[in-house]
Tab-separated table of C-alpha atoms and ligand atoms in Angstrom:
chain	number	residue	atom	x	y	z
J	28	MET	CA	-63.634	-39.581	-15.591
J	29	LEU	CA	-64.261	-36.160	-17.104
J	30	ALA	CA	-67.976	-35.382	-17.288
J	31	LEU	CA	-67.767	-34.754	-21.060
J	32	GLY	CA	-66.861	-38.437	-21.456
J	33	ARG	CA	-70.556	-39.067	-20.880
J	34	LEU	CA	-71.541	-37.583	-24.240
J	35	LEU	CA	-73.949	-40.450	-24.950
J	36	GLU	CA	-75.709	-39.994	-21.610
J	37	LEU	CA	-75.913	-36.218	-22.156
J	38	THR	CA	-77.229	-36.720	-25.666
J	39	LEU	CA	-79.885	-39.278	-24.679
J	40	ALA	CA	-81.011	-36.969	-21.847
J	41	GLY	CA	-81.044	-33.930	-24.153
J	42	HIS	CA	-78.736	-32.092	-21.731
J	43	GLU	CA	-76.252	-29.390	-22.569
J	44	PRO	CA	-73.161	-29.756	-20.325
J	45	ALA	CA	-72.389	-26.933	-17.879
J	46	ALA	CA	-68.647	-27.044	-18.663
J	47	LYS	CA	-68.122	-27.223	-22.435
J	48	ILE	CA	-64.334	-27.675	-22.316
J	49	GLN	CA	-62.393	-30.080	-20.123
J	50	LEU	CA	-58.760	-31.206	-20.037
J	51	THR	CA	-57.371	-34.648	-19.198
J	52	PRO	CA	-54.350	-34.767	-16.846
J	53	GLU	CA	-52.150	-35.376	-19.960
J	54	GLY	CA	-53.476	-32.229	-21.611
J	55	SER	CA	-55.951	-33.575	-24.165
J	56	ARG	CA	-58.822	-31.157	-24.612
J	57	LEU	CA	-62.452	-32.288	-24.843
J	58	ARG	CA	-64.793	-29.698	-26.282
J	59	TRP	CA	-68.571	-30.069	-26.544
J	60	LEU	CA	-69.677	-28.427	-29.812
J	61	THR	CA	-73.399	-29.014	-30.088
J	62	GLU	CA	-75.847	-31.796	-29.317
J	63	GLY	CA	-74.126	-35.156	-29.892
J	64	ALA	CA	-70.863	-33.565	-31.071
J	65	LEU	CA	-67.576	-33.560	-29.188
J	66	GLU	CA	-64.059	-32.721	-30.372
J	67	VAL	CA	-60.894	-34.151	-28.848
J	68	THR	CA	-57.602	-32.311	-29.363
J	69	PRO	CA	-54.359	-33.973	-28.237
J	70	PRO	CA	-51.445	-31.968	-26.824
J	71	ALA	CA	-49.566	-30.410	-29.778
J	72	ALA	CA	-46.336	-32.172	-28.833
J	73	VAL	CA	-47.798	-35.652	-29.476
J	74	ASP	CA	-50.198	-34.803	-32.343
J	75	SER	CA	-49.960	-37.415	-35.134
J	76	GLY	CA	-51.444	-35.114	-37.797
J	77	LEU	CA	-54.600	-37.212	-38.249
J	78	ASP	CA	-58.103	-35.721	-38.136
J	79	LEU	CA	-60.446	-38.631	-37.405
J	80	LEU	CA	-64.222	-38.231	-37.678
J	81	LEU	CA	-66.170	-41.043	-36.020
J	82	SER	CA	-69.940	-40.962	-36.425
J	83	ALA	CA	-72.733	-43.330	-35.406
J	84	GLY	CA	-76.457	-43.077	-34.793
J	85	ILE	CA	-77.160	-41.477	-38.162
J	86	HIS	CA	-79.933	-44.052	-37.902
J	87	GLY	CA	-81.048	-43.729	-34.293
J	88	ASN	CA	-81.679	-47.403	-33.501
J	89	GLU	CA	-78.296	-48.717	-34.665
J	90	THR	CA	-76.889	-49.113	-31.212
J	91	ALA	CA	-73.766	-51.305	-31.480
J	92	PRO	CA	-71.594	-48.589	-33.071
J	93	ILE	CA	-73.114	-45.942	-30.763
J	94	GLU	CA	-71.970	-48.061	-27.805
J	95	LEU	CA	-68.542	-48.462	-29.430
J	96	LEU	CA	-68.083	-44.677	-29.708
J	97	ASP	CA	-69.279	-44.317	-26.122
J	98	ARG	CA	-66.591	-46.775	-24.927
J	99	LEU	CA	-63.825	-45.018	-26.877
J	100	LEU	CA	-64.770	-41.594	-25.579
J	101	GLN	CA	-65.070	-42.816	-21.987
J	102	ASP	CA	-61.612	-44.397	-22.330
J	103	ILE	CA	-60.220	-41.045	-23.490
J	104	ALA	CA	-62.021	-39.119	-20.733
J	105	SER	CA	-60.541	-41.439	-18.107
J	106	SER	CA	-57.033	-41.470	-19.679
J	107	ARG	CA	-57.150	-45.189	-20.497
J	108	ILE	CA	-56.599	-44.100	-24.099
J	109	LYS	CA	-54.176	-41.223	-24.643
J	110	PRO	CA	-55.058	-39.617	-27.964
J	111	ARG	CA	-52.434	-38.483	-30.458
J	112	SER	CA	-55.003	-37.614	-33.147
J	113	ARG	CA	-57.720	-34.992	-33.335
J	114	ILE	CA	-61.077	-36.713	-33.152
J	115	LEU	CA	-64.628	-35.589	-33.764
J	116	PHE	CA	-67.231	-37.832	-32.143
J	117	LEU	CA	-70.683	-37.422	-33.667
J	118	PHE	CA	-74.001	-38.988	-32.749
J	119	GLY	CA	-75.924	-38.428	-35.955
J	120	ASN	CA	-79.606	-38.273	-35.061
J	121	PRO	CA	-80.085	-37.655	-31.303
J	122	GLU	CA	-83.878	-37.388	-31.419
J	123	ALA	CA	-84.185	-40.729	-33.259
J	124	MET	CA	-81.686	-42.249	-30.769
J	125	ARG	CA	-83.884	-41.103	-27.875
J	126	ARG	CA	-86.897	-42.701	-29.521
J	127	GLY	CA	-84.981	-45.863	-30.410
J	128	GLU	CA	-86.083	-45.460	-34.008
J	129	ARG	CA	-84.335	-45.319	-37.353
J	130	TYR	CA	-85.457	-41.730	-37.922
J	131	VAL	CA	-88.099	-39.225	-36.858
J	132	GLU	CA	-89.474	-38.031	-40.212
J	133	GLN	CA	-87.051	-39.181	-42.866
J	134	ASP	CA	-83.770	-40.954	-43.462
J	135	ILE	CA	-81.071	-38.427	-42.619
J	136	ASN	CA	-78.560	-40.334	-44.737
J	137	ARG	CA	-80.295	-39.191	-47.932
J	138	LEU	CA	-80.079	-35.512	-47.002
J	139	PHE	CA	-76.423	-34.568	-47.477
J	140	ASN	CA	-74.645	-32.829	-50.342
J	141	GLY	CA	-77.276	-30.116	-50.619
J	142	GLN	CA	-80.358	-32.324	-50.262
J	143	HIS	CA	-81.197	-30.809	-46.858
J	144	ASP	CA	-81.944	-27.517	-48.621
J	145	LEU	CA	-84.722	-29.243	-50.557
J	146	HIS	CA	-86.384	-30.705	-47.452
J	147	SER	CA	-87.689	-29.503	-44.098
J	148	GLY	CA	-88.028	-31.085	-40.675
J	149	PRO	CA	-85.635	-32.199	-37.931
J	150	GLU	CA	-83.503	-34.454	-40.142
J	151	ALA	CA	-82.898	-31.759	-42.759
J	152	ILE	CA	-81.758	-29.356	-40.029
J	153	ARG	CA	-79.538	-31.980	-38.447
J	154	ALA	CA	-77.922	-32.957	-41.784
J	155	SER	CA	-77.051	-29.306	-42.354
J	156	ASP	CA	-75.608	-29.045	-38.814
J	157	LEU	CA	-73.556	-32.210	-39.313
J	158	GLU	CA	-72.112	-30.803	-42.536
J	159	HIS	CA	-71.103	-27.579	-40.784
J	160	VAL	CA	-69.533	-29.238	-37.783
J	161	SER	CA	-67.613	-31.652	-40.048
J	162	ALA	CA	-66.422	-28.861	-42.333
J	163	SER	CA	-65.090	-26.837	-39.410
J	164	PHE	CA	-63.422	-29.957	-37.972
J	165	PHE	CA	-61.610	-30.695	-41.247
J	166	ASN	CA	-60.184	-27.175	-41.448
J	167	ASP	CA	-56.451	-27.768	-41.988
J	168	PRO	CA	-55.493	-29.028	-45.477
J	169	GLN	CA	-52.075	-30.161	-44.207
J	170	ARG	CA	-53.617	-32.863	-42.020
J	171	THR	CA	-54.794	-36.371	-42.922
J	172	ARG	CA	-58.589	-36.718	-42.998
J	173	LEU	CA	-60.423	-39.955	-42.247
J	174	HIS	CA	-64.133	-40.550	-41.612
J	175	TYR	CA	-65.887	-43.739	-40.524
J	176	ASP	CA	-69.676	-43.544	-40.388
J	177	MET	CA	-70.793	-46.651	-38.533
J	178	HIS	CA	-74.083	-48.438	-39.039
J	179	THR	CA	-75.813	-51.718	-38.442
J	180	ALA	CA	-78.148	-53.033	-41.151
J	181	ILE	CA	-81.894	-53.706	-40.904
J	182	ARG	CA	-81.490	-57.185	-42.343
J	183	GLY	CA	-79.111	-60.111	-42.061
J	184	SER	CA	-76.187	-60.340	-44.453
J	185	ARG	CA	-74.260	-63.145	-46.172
J	186	ILE	CA	-71.244	-60.891	-45.622
J	187	GLU	CA	-71.615	-59.664	-42.059
J	188	GLN	CA	-69.326	-56.601	-42.063
J	189	PHE	CA	-68.844	-54.509	-45.157
J	190	ALA	CA	-68.004	-50.959	-46.194
J	191	LEU	CA	-69.351	-48.534	-48.784
J	192	TYR	CA	-66.701	-46.389	-50.483
J	193	PRO	CA	-68.099	-43.154	-51.986
J	194	TYR	CA	-67.299	-41.867	-55.455
J	195	GLN	CA	-65.585	-38.770	-56.796
J	196	GLN	CA	-64.589	-38.377	-60.414
J	197	ASP	CA	-60.899	-39.131	-61.181
J	198	ARG	CA	-60.087	-39.760	-57.529
J	199	PRO	CA	-58.050	-42.930	-56.927
J	200	ARG	CA	-59.055	-45.430	-54.248
J	201	SER	CA	-56.743	-45.627	-51.249
J	202	GLU	CA	-55.085	-49.045	-51.032
J	203	VAL	CA	-53.829	-48.149	-47.536
J	204	GLU	CA	-57.346	-47.451	-46.308
J	205	LEU	CA	-58.719	-50.616	-47.926
J	206	GLN	CA	-56.077	-52.669	-46.111
J	207	ARG	CA	-56.920	-50.891	-42.868
J	208	LEU	CA	-60.562	-51.892	-43.333
J	209	ARG	CA	-59.534	-55.512	-43.879
J	210	ALA	CA	-57.555	-55.420	-40.625
J	211	ALA	CA	-60.604	-53.891	-38.917
J	212	GLY	CA	-62.712	-56.971	-39.694
J	213	ILE	CA	-64.389	-55.701	-42.857
J	214	ASP	CA	-64.881	-58.502	-45.414
J	215	ALA	CA	-66.173	-56.632	-48.459
J	216	VAL	CA	-66.230	-53.127	-49.909
J	217	LEU	CA	-68.762	-51.759	-52.353
J	218	LEU	CA	-67.147	-49.160	-54.609
J	219	TYR	CA	-69.677	-46.551	-55.707
J	220	SER	CA	-69.465	-45.234	-59.248
J	221	LYS	CA	-71.766	-42.219	-58.877
J	222	PRO	CA	-72.047	-39.227	-56.515
J	223	SER	CA	-74.406	-39.777	-53.594
J	224	VAL	CA	-76.248	-37.957	-50.814
J	225	THR	CA	-74.962	-39.833	-47.769
J	226	PHE	CA	-72.881	-38.350	-44.946
J	227	THR	CA	-69.696	-40.085	-46.144
J	228	ALA	CA	-70.352	-39.008	-49.747
J	229	TYR	CA	-70.329	-35.437	-48.424
J	230	THR	CA	-67.125	-35.701	-46.357
J	231	TYR	CA	-65.439	-37.617	-49.213
J	232	SER	CA	-66.351	-35.349	-52.102
J	233	GLN	CA	-66.664	-31.944	-50.395
J	234	LEU	CA	-64.122	-32.210	-47.574
J	235	GLY	CA	-61.539	-34.470	-49.184
J	236	ALA	CA	-61.559	-37.062	-46.401
J	237	GLU	CA	-61.119	-40.768	-46.977
J	238	SER	CA	-64.643	-41.757	-45.954
J	239	PHE	CA	-66.391	-45.051	-45.443
J	240	THR	CA	-69.859	-46.095	-44.401
J	241	LEU	CA	-69.374	-49.242	-42.323
J	242	GLU	CA	-72.163	-51.816	-42.022
J	243	LEU	CA	-71.305	-53.860	-38.972
J	244	GLY	CA	-74.078	-56.419	-38.509
J	245	LYS	CA	-77.763	-56.529	-37.663
J	246	ALA	CA	-79.329	-53.753	-35.549
J	247	ARG	CA	-80.495	-54.665	-32.045
J	248	PRO	CA	-81.691	-52.672	-28.989
J	249	PHE	CA	-79.152	-51.172	-26.537
J	250	GLY	CA	-77.354	-53.828	-24.471
J	251	GLN	CA	-78.221	-56.714	-26.833
J	252	ASN	CA	-75.338	-56.405	-29.244
J	253	GLN	CA	-73.280	-59.418	-28.185
J	254	MET	CA	-73.826	-60.890	-31.664
J	255	VAL	CA	-72.125	-57.932	-33.338
J	256	ASN	CA	-68.384	-58.443	-32.886
J	257	LEU	CA	-66.551	-55.154	-33.219
J	258	ASP	CA	-63.283	-56.242	-31.545
J	259	LEU	CA	-61.100	-55.863	-34.648
J	260	LEU	CA	-62.652	-52.508	-35.527
J	261	GLU	CA	-62.279	-51.274	-31.953
J	262	GLU	CA	-58.595	-52.260	-31.983
J	263	GLN	CA	-58.009	-50.360	-35.243
J	264	LEU	CA	-59.831	-47.280	-33.952
J	265	LYS	CA	-57.778	-47.295	-30.748
J	266	ALA	CA	-54.606	-47.546	-32.850
J	267	LEU	CA	-55.720	-44.610	-35.021
J	268	ILE	CA	-56.579	-42.545	-31.956
J	269	GLU	CA	-53.269	-43.399	-30.279
J	270	GLY	CA	-51.295	-42.819	-33.476
J	271	ARG	CA	-49.691	-46.258	-33.588
J	272	ASP	CA	-49.448	-49.055	-36.141
J	273	THR	CA	-51.086	-52.412	-35.535
J	274	PRO	CA	-49.298	-55.690	-36.266
J	275	PRO	CA	-50.202	-57.310	-39.616
J	276	ILE	CA	-53.231	-59.541	-39.265
J	277	GLU	CA	-54.143	-62.834	-40.981
J	278	ARG	CA	-57.485	-62.239	-42.675
J	279	PRO	CA	-59.003	-63.143	-46.045
J	280	GLU	CA	-58.543	-60.682	-48.907
J	281	LEU	CA	-61.234	-58.004	-49.204
J	282	LYS	CA	-64.006	-58.799	-51.647
J	283	LEU	CA	-64.639	-55.787	-53.861
J	284	PHE	CA	-67.982	-55.089	-55.515
J	285	ALA	CA	-69.226	-52.480	-57.948
J	286	VAL	CA	-72.757	-51.167	-58.406
J	287	ALA	CA	-74.246	-52.752	-61.526
J	288	ARG	CA	-77.659	-51.093	-61.276
J	289	GLU	CA	-79.850	-49.303	-58.799
J	290	VAL	CA	-83.398	-50.621	-58.794
J	291	ILE	CA	-85.694	-47.607	-58.676
J	292	LYS	CA	-89.291	-47.821	-57.475
J	293	HIS	CA	-91.396	-45.737	-59.842
J	294	SER	CA	-94.945	-46.305	-58.622
J	295	ASP	CA	-97.206	-47.898	-56.015
J	296	ASP	CA	-97.470	-50.901	-58.370
J	297	PHE	CA	-93.830	-51.769	-57.694
J	298	ILE	CA	-93.360	-55.422	-56.687
J	299	LEU	CA	-90.012	-56.753	-55.532
J	300	HIS	CA	-89.764	-60.526	-56.103
J	301	LEU	CA	-87.637	-61.313	-53.084
J	302	PRO	CA	-88.513	-62.787	-49.677
J	303	VAL	CA	-88.947	-60.031	-47.061
J	304	ASP	CA	-86.137	-61.487	-44.948
J	305	ILE	CA	-83.654	-61.938	-47.801
J	306	GLU	CA	-80.085	-61.303	-46.669
J	307	ASN	CA	-77.781	-58.672	-48.121
J	308	PHE	CA	-75.316	-60.110	-50.673
J	309	THR	CA	-77.673	-62.939	-51.666
J	310	GLU	CA	-76.689	-64.127	-55.160
J	311	LEU	CA	-79.275	-63.822	-57.919
J	312	PRO	CA	-79.153	-65.979	-61.058
J	313	GLN	CA	-79.077	-64.496	-64.556
J	314	GLY	CA	-82.596	-64.251	-65.948
J	315	TYR	CA	-84.181	-63.806	-62.522
J	316	LEU	CA	-87.230	-61.501	-62.573
J	317	LEU	CA	-86.277	-59.186	-59.735
J	318	ALA	CA	-89.042	-56.586	-59.845
J	319	GLU	CA	-92.053	-55.345	-61.778
J	320	ASP	CA	-93.538	-51.879	-61.903
J	321	ILE	CA	-96.168	-49.767	-63.643
J	322	ALA	CA	-96.555	-49.997	-67.451
J	323	SER	CA	-95.168	-53.559	-67.651
J	324	MET	CA	-91.752	-52.423	-66.495
J	325	ARG	CA	-89.572	-55.413	-65.613
J	326	TRP	CA	-86.234	-55.646	-63.832
J	327	VAL	CA	-84.473	-58.834	-64.948
J	328	VAL	CA	-81.027	-59.840	-63.705
J	329	GLU	CA	-78.654	-59.822	-66.708
J	330	GLU	CA	-75.364	-59.551	-64.848
J	331	GLN	CA	-73.174	-62.527	-63.984
J	332	ASP	CA	-72.545	-63.211	-60.272
J	333	ALA	CA	-75.023	-60.491	-59.337
J	334	ARG	CA	-76.014	-59.984	-55.721
J	335	ILE	CA	-78.633	-57.796	-54.057
J	336	ILE	CA	-78.049	-55.361	-51.218
J	337	PHE	CA	-80.383	-52.990	-49.347
J	338	PRO	CA	-83.628	-54.358	-50.868
J	339	ASN	CA	-86.528	-52.258	-49.588
J	340	PRO	CA	-89.781	-52.141	-51.592
J	341	LYS	CA	-91.319	-49.753	-49.020
J	342	VAL	CA	-89.273	-46.700	-50.062
J	343	ARG	CA	-91.031	-43.658	-51.511
J	344	ASN	CA	-91.695	-43.658	-55.249
J	345	GLY	CA	-88.661	-42.416	-57.165
J	346	LEU	CA	-86.205	-43.789	-54.609
J	347	ARG	CA	-83.861	-46.756	-54.678
J	348	ALA	CA	-85.493	-50.060	-53.728
J	349	GLY	CA	-82.301	-52.114	-53.915
J	350	ILE	CA	-78.841	-52.278	-55.489
J	351	LEU	CA	-77.581	-54.969	-57.832
J	352	ILE	CA	-73.860	-55.417	-57.365
J	353	VAL	CA	-71.193	-57.462	-59.115
J	354	PRO	CA	-67.618	-58.477	-58.171
J	355	THR	CA	-64.908	-56.100	-59.298
J	356	SER	CA	-61.225	-55.330	-58.773
J	357	LEU	CA	-59.273	-52.111	-58.454
J	358	GLY	CA	-57.745	-52.777	-61.880
L	7	ZN	ZN1	-77.825	-47.165	-40.884
């Protein structure tokens, strides 16, 4: 195997490789760009025209997708997979990965789309670097652009694997990409209706990629991810890398959700009336008192068939402490 196939090992050790460019016997080029970033270029004669950005470890302790990227890259570096697409492999937050923690100082996935200019520290610098390396990867407007940013959630979920689809005004949703997600084992997609500051919101709105944040199950330490089944996703990623179609697959229709409201924590008096271990996508009845805050502020569920995702009363004041979502359709 080519030494650059060990990008994860290099990244965890904080090592810069001696040889930054290596070629497989078939002529695919691996190029180390910066810490945790490696570009694969197939031979021009077999190039499918797809630019595929695969990122994981934006939250450093979310190991299952990090291990998935590691497997794919090792397969390429040992010619078990012969790429026909350009690929950018990115490990999002190397220092947090080394520490086995979600982040060092702050959540990097709130620092894109200009937010890194308003903050300092290692995550702000890294978010800026990730934007630059992504922008130079997606440099040819003639090519198809696709980005999967892979995560595992802090908490359990009634819907184990789901995707978040960013928002851009007047931009239609891609039915093809939604069907690809369904084939990849994704059960539900949350369609955002506002701009955001996540990595995929940046590549979607600024770089024109089809971009999805994938939540793939509950986070566990390295080597303990047997409960997170990524087989369908891995098969789809291999197909994308190899530039081939996959046979149609029998799976339930995707469930689509829209954001009804973001619950914002305004003060230290904020109380979220949910059990600490509540699962994502738990249904909440109409009339339910969801949260209370300073000055008798009350958050009551008014929406029908509402569900909660990403509840977190410990966020800083002014930030989102949960999202109320409701079923929707593409319409
Ligand atoms: Zn995450």
